[in-house]
PDB file of C-alpha atoms and ligand atoms in Angstrom:
ATOM      1  CA  MET U   1     -52.380   5.648  -8.770  1.00 43.00           C
ATOM      2  CA  ALA U   2     -49.780   3.147  -7.608  1.00 46.00           C
ATOM      3  CA  THR U   3     -48.549   4.142  -4.171  1.00 50.00           C
ATOM      4  CA  GLN U   4     -44.937   3.650  -5.356  1.00 51.00           C
ATOM      5  CA  SER U   5     -45.325   6.924  -7.293  1.00 87.00           C
ATOM      6  CA  ILE U   6     -46.033   8.852  -4.081  1.00 97.00           C
ATOM      7  CA  LYS U   7     -42.918  10.749  -2.963  1.00 98.00           C
ATOM      8  CA  PRO U   8     -42.263   9.639   0.618  1.00 98.00           C
ATOM      9  CA  MET U   9     -41.558  11.976   3.495  1.00 98.00           C
ATOM     10  CA  VAL U  10     -39.484  11.566   6.641  1.00 98.00           C
ATOM     11  CA  ALA U  11     -40.466  14.130   9.265  1.00 98.00           C
ATOM     12  CA  GLY U  12     -38.850  14.590  12.664  1.00 98.00           C
ATOM     13  CA  ASN U  13     -40.933  15.694  15.630  1.00 98.00           C
ATOM     14  CA  TRP U  14     -38.657  17.158  18.301  1.00 98.00           C
ATOM     15  CA  LYS U  15     -41.575  17.568  20.728  1.00 98.00           C
ATOM     16  CA  MET U  16     -40.666  19.853  23.666  1.00 98.00           C
ATOM     17  CA  ASN U  17     -36.943  19.347  23.188  1.00 98.00           C
ATOM     18  CA  GLY U  18     -34.351  21.739  21.889  1.00 97.00           C
ATOM     19  CA  THR U  19     -32.704  25.086  22.514  1.00 98.00           C
ATOM     20  CA  THR U  20     -30.074  26.942  20.513  1.00 97.00           C
ATOM     21  CA  ALA U  21     -27.529  24.397  21.817  1.00 97.00           C
ATOM     22  CA  ASN U  22     -29.267  21.765  19.667  1.00 97.00           C
ATOM     23  CA  LEU U  23     -28.935  23.688  16.397  1.00 98.00           C
ATOM     24  CA  LYS U  24     -25.781  21.709  15.686  1.00 98.00           C
ATOM     25  CA  GLU U  25     -27.984  18.701  14.844  1.00 98.00           C
ATOM     26  CA  PRO U  26     -29.943  20.204  11.903  1.00 98.00           C
ATOM     27  CA  ARG U  27     -26.697  21.867  10.753  1.00 98.00           C
ATOM     28  CA  LEU U  28     -25.036  18.436  10.780  1.00 98.00           C
ATOM     29  CA  LEU U  29     -28.032  16.872   9.034  1.00 98.00           C
ATOM     30  CA  ALA U  30     -27.978  19.455   6.256  1.00 98.00           C
ATOM     31  CA  GLY U  31     -24.237  18.860   5.862  1.00 97.00           C
ATOM     32  CA  MET U  32     -24.655  15.083   5.696  1.00 96.00           C
ATOM     33  CA  LEU U  33     -27.374  15.392   3.050  1.00 96.00           C
ATOM     34  CA  ARG U  34     -25.458  17.860   0.888  1.00 95.00           C
ATOM     35  CA  GLY U  35     -25.112  16.441  -2.607  1.00 93.00           C
ATOM     36  CA  VAL U  36     -27.142  13.327  -1.723  1.00 94.00           C
ATOM     37  CA  LYS U  37     -29.912  12.485  -4.185  1.00 92.00           C
ATOM     38  CA  LEU U  38     -32.883  11.891  -1.916  1.00 92.00           C
ATOM     39  CA  LYS U  39     -35.956   9.915  -2.916  1.00 95.00           C
ATOM     40  CA  CYS U  40     -37.980  11.473  -0.090  1.00 98.00           C
ATOM     41  CA  ASP U  41     -38.832  14.856   1.361  1.00 98.00           C
ATOM     42  CA  VAL U  42     -37.256  15.589   4.735  1.00 98.00           C
ATOM     43  CA  MET U  43     -38.724  17.832   7.402  1.00 98.00           C
ATOM     44  CA  VAL U  44     -37.661  18.860  10.892  1.00 98.00           C
ATOM     45  CA  CYS U  45     -40.382  20.029  13.322  1.00 98.00           C
ATOM     46  CA  PRO U  46     -38.599  21.733  16.223  1.00 98.00           C
ATOM     47  CA  PRO U  47     -40.308  23.757  18.955  1.00 98.00           C
ATOM     48  CA  ALA U  48     -41.798  26.926  17.439  1.00 98.00           C
ATOM     49  CA  THR U  49     -39.101  29.020  19.131  1.00 98.00           C
ATOM     50  CA  LEU U  50     -36.474  27.376  16.929  1.00 98.00           C
ATOM     51  CA  ILE U  51     -38.175  27.176  13.530  1.00 98.00           C
ATOM     52  CA  ARG U  52     -36.519  30.263  12.117  1.00 98.00           C
ATOM     53  CA  ARG U  53     -33.074  29.316  13.411  1.00 98.00           C
ATOM     54  CA  VAL U  54     -33.370  25.696  12.286  1.00 98.00           C
ATOM     55  CA  LYS U  55     -34.244  27.006   8.823  1.00 98.00           C
ATOM     56  CA  ALA U  56     -31.236  29.281   8.909  1.00 98.00           C
ATOM     57  CA  VAL U  57     -28.750  26.544   9.795  1.00 98.00           C
ATOM     58  CA  MET U  58     -30.214  24.263   7.092  1.00 97.00           C
ATOM     59  CA  LYS U  59     -30.086  27.021   4.441  1.00 96.00           C
ATOM     60  CA  GLY U  60     -29.184  25.714   1.020  1.00 94.00           C
ATOM     61  CA  SER U  61     -30.513  22.220   1.797  1.00 96.00           C
ATOM     62  CA  MET U  62     -33.837  20.763   0.659  1.00 95.00           C
ATOM     63  CA  ILE U  63     -34.872  20.077   4.271  1.00 97.00           C
ATOM     64  CA  LYS U  64     -38.047  21.808   5.308  1.00 98.00           C
ATOM     65  CA  ALA U  65     -39.191  22.994   8.726  1.00 98.00           C
ATOM     66  CA  GLY U  66     -42.580  22.422  10.320  1.00 98.00           C
ATOM     67  CA  GLY U  67     -44.521  23.224  13.466  1.00 98.00           C
ATOM     68  CA  GLN U  68     -45.863  20.756  16.034  1.00 98.00           C
ATOM     69  CA  ASP U  69     -49.327  22.215  16.614  1.00 98.00           C
ATOM     70  CA  CYS U  70     -51.390  25.299  15.850  1.00 98.00           C
ATOM     71  CA  HIS U  71     -54.531  26.981  17.106  1.00 98.00           C
ATOM     72  CA  ALA U  72     -57.590  26.850  14.880  1.00 98.00           C
ATOM     73  CA  ALA U  73     -57.967  30.643  14.989  1.00 98.00           C
ATOM     74  CA  VAL U  74     -55.876  33.096  13.000  1.00 97.00           C
ATOM     75  CA  SER U  75     -55.294  35.406  15.987  1.00 97.00           C
ATOM     76  CA  GLY U  76     -56.942  36.510  19.213  1.00 98.00           C
ATOM     77  CA  ALA U  77     -57.090  36.037  22.961  1.00 98.00           C
ATOM     78  CA  HIS U  78     -55.440  32.607  23.185  1.00 98.00           C
ATOM     79  CA  THR U  79     -52.524  33.090  25.562  1.00 98.00           C
ATOM     80  CA  GLY U  80     -49.665  30.729  24.898  1.00 97.00           C
ATOM     81  CA  ASP U  81     -51.065  29.418  21.627  1.00 98.00           C
ATOM     82  CA  ILE U  82     -49.650  29.824  18.167  1.00 98.00           C
ATOM     83  CA  SER U  83     -51.473  30.212  14.858  1.00 98.00           C
ATOM     84  CA  ALA U  84     -50.731  28.575  11.542  1.00 98.00           C
ATOM     85  CA  ASP U  85     -50.017  32.034  10.099  1.00 98.00           C
ATOM     86  CA  MET U  86     -47.367  32.563  12.769  1.00 98.00           C
ATOM     87  CA  LEU U  87     -45.748  29.232  11.957  1.00 98.00           C
ATOM     88  CA  LYS U  88     -45.723  30.124   8.274  1.00 98.00           C
ATOM     89  CA  ASP U  89     -44.239  33.503   9.105  1.00 98.00           C
ATOM     90  CA  ALA U  90     -41.444  31.733  11.015  1.00 98.00           C
ATOM     91  CA  GLY U  91     -40.676  29.599   7.977  1.00 98.00           C
ATOM     92  CA  ALA U  92     -42.751  26.454   8.501  1.00 98.00           C
ATOM     93  CA  THR U  93     -44.248  24.766   5.457  1.00 98.00           C
ATOM     94  CA  ALA U  94     -46.349  22.314   7.469  1.00 99.00           C
ATOM     95  CA  VAL U  95     -47.726  21.668  10.928  1.00 99.00           C
ATOM     96  CA  ILE U  96     -48.421  18.442  12.819  1.00 99.00           C
ATOM     97  CA  VAL U  97     -51.995  18.363  14.152  1.00 99.00           C
ATOM     98  CA  GLY U  98     -53.732  15.790  16.313  1.00 98.00           C
ATOM     99  CA  HIS U  99     -50.590  14.188  17.713  1.00 98.00           C
ATOM    100  CA  SER U 100     -51.696  11.700  20.372  1.00 98.00           C
ATOM    101  CA  GLU U 101     -49.845  13.724  23.027  1.00 98.00           C
ATOM    102  CA  ARG U 102     -52.071  16.701  22.144  1.00 98.00           C
ATOM    103  CA  ARG U 103     -55.164  14.521  21.998  1.00 98.00           C
ATOM    104  CA  THR U 104     -54.353  13.071  25.441  1.00 98.00           C
ATOM    105  CA  ASN U 105     -52.682  15.946  27.317  1.00 98.00           C
ATOM    106  CA  HIS U 106     -54.869  18.716  25.913  1.00 98.00           C
ATOM    107  CA  LYS U 107     -58.067  16.708  25.381  1.00 98.00           C
ATOM    108  CA  GLU U 108     -58.118  17.553  21.697  1.00 98.00           C
ATOM    109  CA  THR U 109     -61.060  16.060  19.858  1.00 98.00           C
ATOM    110  CA  ASP U 110     -61.274  15.005  16.219  1.00 98.00           C
ATOM    111  CA  ALA U 111     -63.313  18.154  15.517  1.00 98.00           C
ATOM    112  CA  MET U 112     -60.560  20.335  16.993  1.00 98.00           C
ATOM    113  CA  VAL U 113     -57.957  18.500  14.930  1.00 98.00           C
ATOM    114  CA  ALA U 114     -60.005  19.034  11.762  1.00 98.00           C
ATOM    115  CA  ALA U 115     -60.323  22.757  12.552  1.00 98.00           C
ATOM    116  CA  LYS U 116     -56.546  23.000  13.042  1.00 98.00           C
ATOM    117  CA  ALA U 117     -55.918  21.247   9.730  1.00 98.00           C
ATOM    118  CA  GLN U 118     -58.260  23.732   8.041  1.00 98.00           C
ATOM    119  CA  ALA U 119     -56.438  26.621   9.719  1.00 98.00           C
ATOM    120  CA  ALA U 120     -53.152  25.271   8.341  1.00 98.00           C
ATOM    121  CA  HIS U 121     -54.581  25.117   4.833  1.00 98.00           C
ATOM    122  CA  LYS U 122     -56.019  28.598   5.151  1.00 98.00           C
ATOM    123  CA  ALA U 123     -52.569  29.866   6.146  1.00 98.00           C
ATOM    124  CA  GLY U 124     -51.056  28.147   3.135  1.00 98.00           C
ATOM    125  CA  ILE U 125     -49.148  25.418   4.930  1.00 98.00           C
ATOM    126  CA  ASN U 126     -49.653  21.648   4.907  1.00 98.00           C
ATOM    127  CA  ALA U 127     -51.291  19.638   7.675  1.00 99.00           C
ATOM    128  CA  ILE U 128     -49.769  16.422   8.989  1.00 99.00           C
ATOM    129  CA  ILE U 129     -52.816  14.830  10.615  1.00 99.00           C
ATOM    130  CA  CYS U 130     -52.032  12.152  13.217  1.00 98.00           C
ATOM    131  CA  ILE U 131     -54.327   9.237  13.955  1.00 98.00           C
ATOM    132  CA  GLY U 132     -53.843   5.966  15.822  1.00 98.00           C
ATOM    133  CA  GLU U 133     -55.299   3.559  18.316  1.00 98.00           C
ATOM    134  CA  THR U 134     -54.494   3.085  21.999  1.00 98.00           C
ATOM    135  CA  LEU U 135     -53.289  -0.242  23.354  1.00 98.00           C
ATOM    136  CA  ASP U 136     -56.711  -1.011  24.820  1.00 98.00           C
ATOM    137  CA  GLU U 137     -58.334  -0.319  21.471  1.00 98.00           C
ATOM    138  CA  ARG U 138     -55.882  -2.622  19.709  1.00 98.00           C
ATOM    139  CA  LYS U 139     -56.321  -5.363  22.296  1.00 98.00           C
ATOM    140  CA  GLY U 140     -60.092  -4.948  21.971  1.00 98.00           C
ATOM    141  CA  GLY U 141     -59.913  -5.511  18.203  1.00 98.00           C
ATOM    142  CA  LYS U 142     -61.072  -1.944  17.536  1.00 98.00           C
ATOM    143  CA  THR U 143     -58.080  -0.582  15.612  1.00 98.00           C
ATOM    144  CA  LEU U 144     -59.694  -0.298  12.180  1.00 98.00           C
ATOM    145  CA  GLU U 145     -62.928   1.073  13.615  1.00 98.00           C
ATOM    146  CA  VAL U 146     -60.981   3.771  15.512  1.00 98.00           C
ATOM    147  CA  LEU U 147     -59.007   4.700  12.401  1.00 98.00           C
ATOM    148  CA  THR U 148     -62.202   5.016  10.381  1.00 98.00           C
ATOM    149  CA  SER U 149     -63.856   7.311  12.874  1.00 98.00           C
ATOM    150  CA  GLN U 150     -60.707   9.431  13.312  1.00 98.00           C
ATOM    151  CA  ILE U 151     -60.361   9.850   9.551  1.00 98.00           C
ATOM    152  CA  LYS U 152     -64.015  10.745   9.095  1.00 98.00           C
ATOM    153  CA  ALA U 153     -63.880  13.388  11.837  1.00 98.00           C
ATOM    154  CA  SER U 154     -60.272  14.688  11.701  1.00 98.00           C
ATOM    155  CA  VAL U 155     -59.749  14.997   7.948  1.00 98.00           C
ATOM    156  CA  PRO U 156     -61.688  18.107   6.903  1.00 98.00           C
ATOM    157  CA  ALA U 157     -63.084  19.123   3.548  1.00 97.00           C
ATOM    158  CA  GLY U 158     -60.460  20.706   1.342  1.00 97.00           C
ATOM    159  CA  CYS U 159     -57.741  18.157   2.062  1.00 98.00           C
ATOM    160  CA  THR U 160     -55.714  17.207  -1.002  1.00 98.00           C
ATOM    161  CA  ALA U 161     -52.643  15.057  -1.545  1.00 98.00           C
ATOM    162  CA  ALA U 162     -50.657  18.284  -1.917  1.00 98.00           C
ATOM    163  CA  ASN U 163     -51.744  19.939   1.330  1.00 98.00           C
ATOM    164  CA  THR U 164     -52.238  16.957   3.654  1.00 98.00           C
ATOM    165  CA  VAL U 165     -50.193  14.094   5.046  1.00 98.00           C
ATOM    166  CA  ILE U 166     -51.650  11.424   7.309  1.00 99.00           C
ATOM    167  CA  ALA U 167     -49.484   9.932  10.056  1.00 99.00           C
ATOM    168  CA  TYR U 168     -50.568   6.580  11.465  1.00 98.00           C
ATOM    169  CA  GLU U 169     -49.135   6.470  14.969  1.00 98.00           C
ATOM    170  CA  PRO U 170     -50.330   3.693  17.256  1.00 98.00           C
ATOM    171  CA  VAL U 171     -50.340   5.462  20.637  1.00 98.00           C
ATOM    172  CA  TRP U 172     -48.749   2.445  22.339  1.00 98.00           C
ATOM    173  CA  ALA U 173     -45.807   2.482  19.902  1.00 98.00           C
ATOM    174  CA  ILE U 174     -44.821   6.113  20.522  1.00 98.00           C
ATOM    175  CA  GLY U 175     -41.629   6.393  22.525  1.00 97.00           C
ATOM    176  CA  THR U 176     -41.923   2.831  23.825  1.00 98.00           C
ATOM    177  CA  GLY U 177     -39.595   0.906  21.527  1.00 97.00           C
ATOM    178  CA  LEU U 178     -42.581  -1.245  20.565  1.00 97.00           C
ATOM    179  CA  THR U 179     -43.846  -1.454  16.994  1.00 97.00           C
ATOM    180  CA  PRO U 180     -46.772  -3.319  15.449  1.00 98.00           C
ATOM    181  CA  THR U 181     -45.886  -6.298  13.277  1.00 98.00           C
ATOM    182  CA  VAL U 182     -45.353  -5.767   9.563  1.00 98.00           C
ATOM    183  CA  ALA U 183     -48.741  -7.412   8.924  1.00 98.00           C
ATOM    184  CA  GLU U 184     -50.469  -5.105  11.426  1.00 98.00           C
ATOM    185  CA  ILE U 185     -48.949  -1.989   9.858  1.00 98.00           C
ATOM    186  CA  ALA U 186     -49.836  -3.206   6.358  1.00 98.00           C
ATOM    187  CA  GLU U 187     -53.421  -3.837   7.450  1.00 98.00           C
ATOM    188  CA  ALA U 188     -53.749  -0.412   9.116  1.00 98.00           C
ATOM    189  CA  HIS U 189     -52.236   1.473   6.174  1.00 98.00           C
ATOM    190  CA  ALA U 190     -54.371  -0.379   3.612  1.00 98.00           C
ATOM    191  CA  HIS U 191     -57.419   0.478   5.682  1.00 98.00           C
ATOM    192  CA  ILE U 192     -56.389   4.148   5.952  1.00 98.00           C
ATOM    193  CA  ARG U 193     -55.848   4.267   2.175  1.00 98.00           C
ATOM    194  CA  LYS U 194     -59.351   2.912   1.609  1.00 98.00           C
ATOM    195  CA  GLU U 195     -60.937   5.326   4.084  1.00 98.00           C
ATOM    196  CA  LEU U 196     -59.018   8.287   2.645  1.00 98.00           C
ATOM    197  CA  SER U 197     -60.473   7.514  -0.752  1.00 96.00           C
ATOM    198  CA  ALA U 198     -63.902   7.666   0.849  1.00 96.00           C
ATOM    199  CA  VAL U 199     -63.343  11.130   2.344  1.00 97.00           C
ATOM    200  CA  MET U 200     -60.911  12.647  -0.182  1.00 98.00           C
ATOM    201  CA  ALA U 201     -62.127  10.950  -3.391  1.00 96.00           C
ATOM    202  CA  GLU U 202     -59.290  10.483  -5.925  1.00 97.00           C
ATOM    203  CA  GLU U 203     -56.891  12.561  -3.770  1.00 98.00           C
ATOM    204  CA  GLY U 204     -56.934   9.777  -1.178  1.00 98.00           C
ATOM    205  CA  ALA U 205     -55.006   7.441  -3.454  1.00 98.00           C
ATOM    206  CA  LYS U 206     -52.180   9.986  -3.792  1.00 98.00           C
ATOM    207  CA  THR U 207     -51.951  11.145  -0.177  1.00 98.00           C
ATOM    208  CA  ARG U 208     -48.892  10.259   1.853  1.00 98.00           C
ATOM    209  CA  ILE U 209     -49.488   7.980   4.819  1.00 98.00           C
ATOM    210  CA  LEU U 210     -46.548   8.041   7.216  1.00 98.00           C
ATOM    211  CA  TYR U 211     -45.937   5.430   9.885  1.00 98.00           C
ATOM    212  CA  GLY U 212     -44.859   6.738  13.290  1.00 98.00           C
ATOM    213  CA  GLY U 213     -43.963   4.970  16.526  1.00 98.00           C
ATOM    214  CA  SER U 214     -40.460   3.897  17.549  1.00 98.00           C
ATOM    215  CA  VAL U 215     -38.960   4.170  14.063  1.00 98.00           C
ATOM    216  CA  LYS U 216     -35.199   3.693  14.365  1.00 98.00           C
ATOM    217  CA  PRO U 217     -32.277   3.297  11.942  1.00 98.00           C
ATOM    218  CA  THR U 218     -32.437  -0.444  12.697  1.00 98.00           C
ATOM    219  CA  ASN U 219     -36.065  -0.961  11.647  1.00 98.00           C
ATOM    220  CA  ALA U 220     -36.531   1.832   9.074  1.00 98.00           C
ATOM    221  CA  VAL U 221     -35.823  -0.210   5.946  1.00 98.00           C
ATOM    222  CA  GLU U 222     -38.290  -2.915   6.977  1.00 98.00           C
ATOM    223  CA  LEU U 223     -41.008  -0.449   8.038  1.00 98.00           C
ATOM    224  CA  MET U 224     -40.613   1.823   5.017  1.00 98.00           C
ATOM    225  CA  GLY U 225     -40.862  -1.193   2.716  1.00 98.00           C
ATOM    226  CA  ILE U 226     -44.426  -2.008   3.803  1.00 98.00           C
ATOM    227  CA  ALA U 227     -47.186  -1.384   1.247  1.00 98.00           C
ATOM    228  CA  ASN U 228     -48.884   2.020   1.640  1.00 98.00           C
ATOM    229  CA  VAL U 229     -46.189   3.273   4.025  1.00 98.00           C
ATOM    230  CA  ASN U 230     -45.036   6.514   2.402  1.00 98.00           C
ATOM    231  CA  GLY U 231     -42.490   7.600   4.973  1.00 98.00           C
ATOM    232  CA  ALA U 232     -42.122   8.114   8.690  1.00 98.00           C
ATOM    233  CA  LEU U 233     -42.945  10.520  11.471  1.00 98.00           C
ATOM    234  CA  VAL U 234     -40.049  10.184  13.876  1.00 98.00           C
ATOM    235  CA  GLY U 235     -39.886  11.362  17.472  1.00 98.00           C
ATOM    236  CA  GLY U 236     -36.897  10.422  19.645  1.00 98.00           C
ATOM    237  CA  ALA U 237     -34.632   9.327  16.810  1.00 98.00           C
ATOM    238  CA  SER U 238     -34.992  12.697  15.056  1.00 98.00           C
ATOM    239  CA  LEU U 239     -33.139  14.557  17.797  1.00 98.00           C
ATOM    240  CA  LYS U 240     -29.714  13.278  16.764  1.00 98.00           C
ATOM    241  CA  ALA U 241     -28.653  13.864  13.163  1.00 98.00           C
ATOM    242  CA  VAL U 242     -26.832  10.510  12.990  1.00 98.00           C
ATOM    243  CA  ASP U 243     -29.969   8.602  14.031  1.00 98.00           C
ATOM    244  CA  PHE U 244     -32.280  10.646  11.810  1.00 98.00           C
ATOM    245  CA  ILE U 245     -30.033  10.162   8.799  1.00 98.00           C
ATOM    246  CA  GLY U 246     -29.978   6.438   9.572  1.00 98.00           C
ATOM    247  CA  ILE U 247     -33.750   6.457   8.985  1.00 98.00           C
ATOM    248  CA  ILE U 248     -33.622   8.756   5.953  1.00 98.00           C
ATOM    249  CA  LYS U 249     -31.126   6.303   4.419  1.00 96.00           C
ATOM    250  CA  ALA U 250     -34.061   3.963   3.793  1.00 97.00           C
ATOM    251  CA  TYR U 251     -34.748   6.322   0.865  1.00 96.00           C
ATOM    252  CA  ILE U 252     -31.225   6.995  -0.449  1.00 90.00           C
TER     253      ILE U 252
HETATM  254  C1  PEP D 301     -43.873  10.772  17.681  1.00 74.64           C
HETATM  255  O1  PEP D 301     -43.850  11.389  18.730  1.00 74.64           O
HETATM  256  O2  PEP D 301     -44.536  11.212  16.720  1.00 74.64           O
HETATM  257  C2  PEP D 301     -43.124   9.525  17.594  1.00 74.64           C
HETATM  258  C3  PEP D 301     -43.339   8.738  16.587  1.00 74.64           C
HETATM  259  O3  PEP D 301     -42.234   9.286  18.609  1.00 74.64           O
HETATM  260  P1  PEP D 301     -41.128   8.091  18.657  1.00 74.64           P
HETATM  261  O4  PEP D 301     -40.502   8.000  17.285  1.00 74.64           O
HETATM  262  O5  PEP D 301     -40.165   8.529  19.695  1.00 74.64           O
HETATM  263  O6  PEP D 301     -41.863   6.833  19.002  1.00 74.64           O
END
């Protein structure tokens, strides 16, 4: 399948930012997108405490809400954690798993990420599985090798193009203002596409591969135009509706 036929997605990851005072942003976003014919899906992933309220202020729009992480278990003695079922109950249709901040700050392994993705699927929500190399790995010429091993170990059985999105996020590009070159992103995404076909068979060719790492309104058109880039996972620039819409405009 030609990747042009894949419907792109622009997802915003608010990280640990946002209280009720910030609900004006998704309200504004929904207002700005009213009546606009979008060629992509749009998702906002606020802190879990806000999912239900973000959904409420975006009511009537096509924008979806997602979670930022989930536990692999359905329920139990896991103080402070949240399950995929709970996210679904709050209104999420997807959850980000394996973000590099989780992999680094919480020592999450590929196996843990795969278990979380399976938990999401079991709950009936989609998994946005993040992968990406560190700066040392890129400098050491190991980028493609790292991506291969992350895909093999973080993308579990049962992943389909309908229930899974892959986000390629070079760790060194997240929140730094740095981005790989167009050629580097094209190489990484082509490699991910090939490896996805190895682990997901024909579903791999249809699966969305988002690019994430310092996507801004000023570079979105260029980045979203790269082969095998099927949208963006956006951190900082998703917090303000005007910036987020500036990125979404790449698909209007
Ligand atoms: C992210 O955290 O997933 C991300 C891509 O952040 P930023 O856009 O701020 O680099």
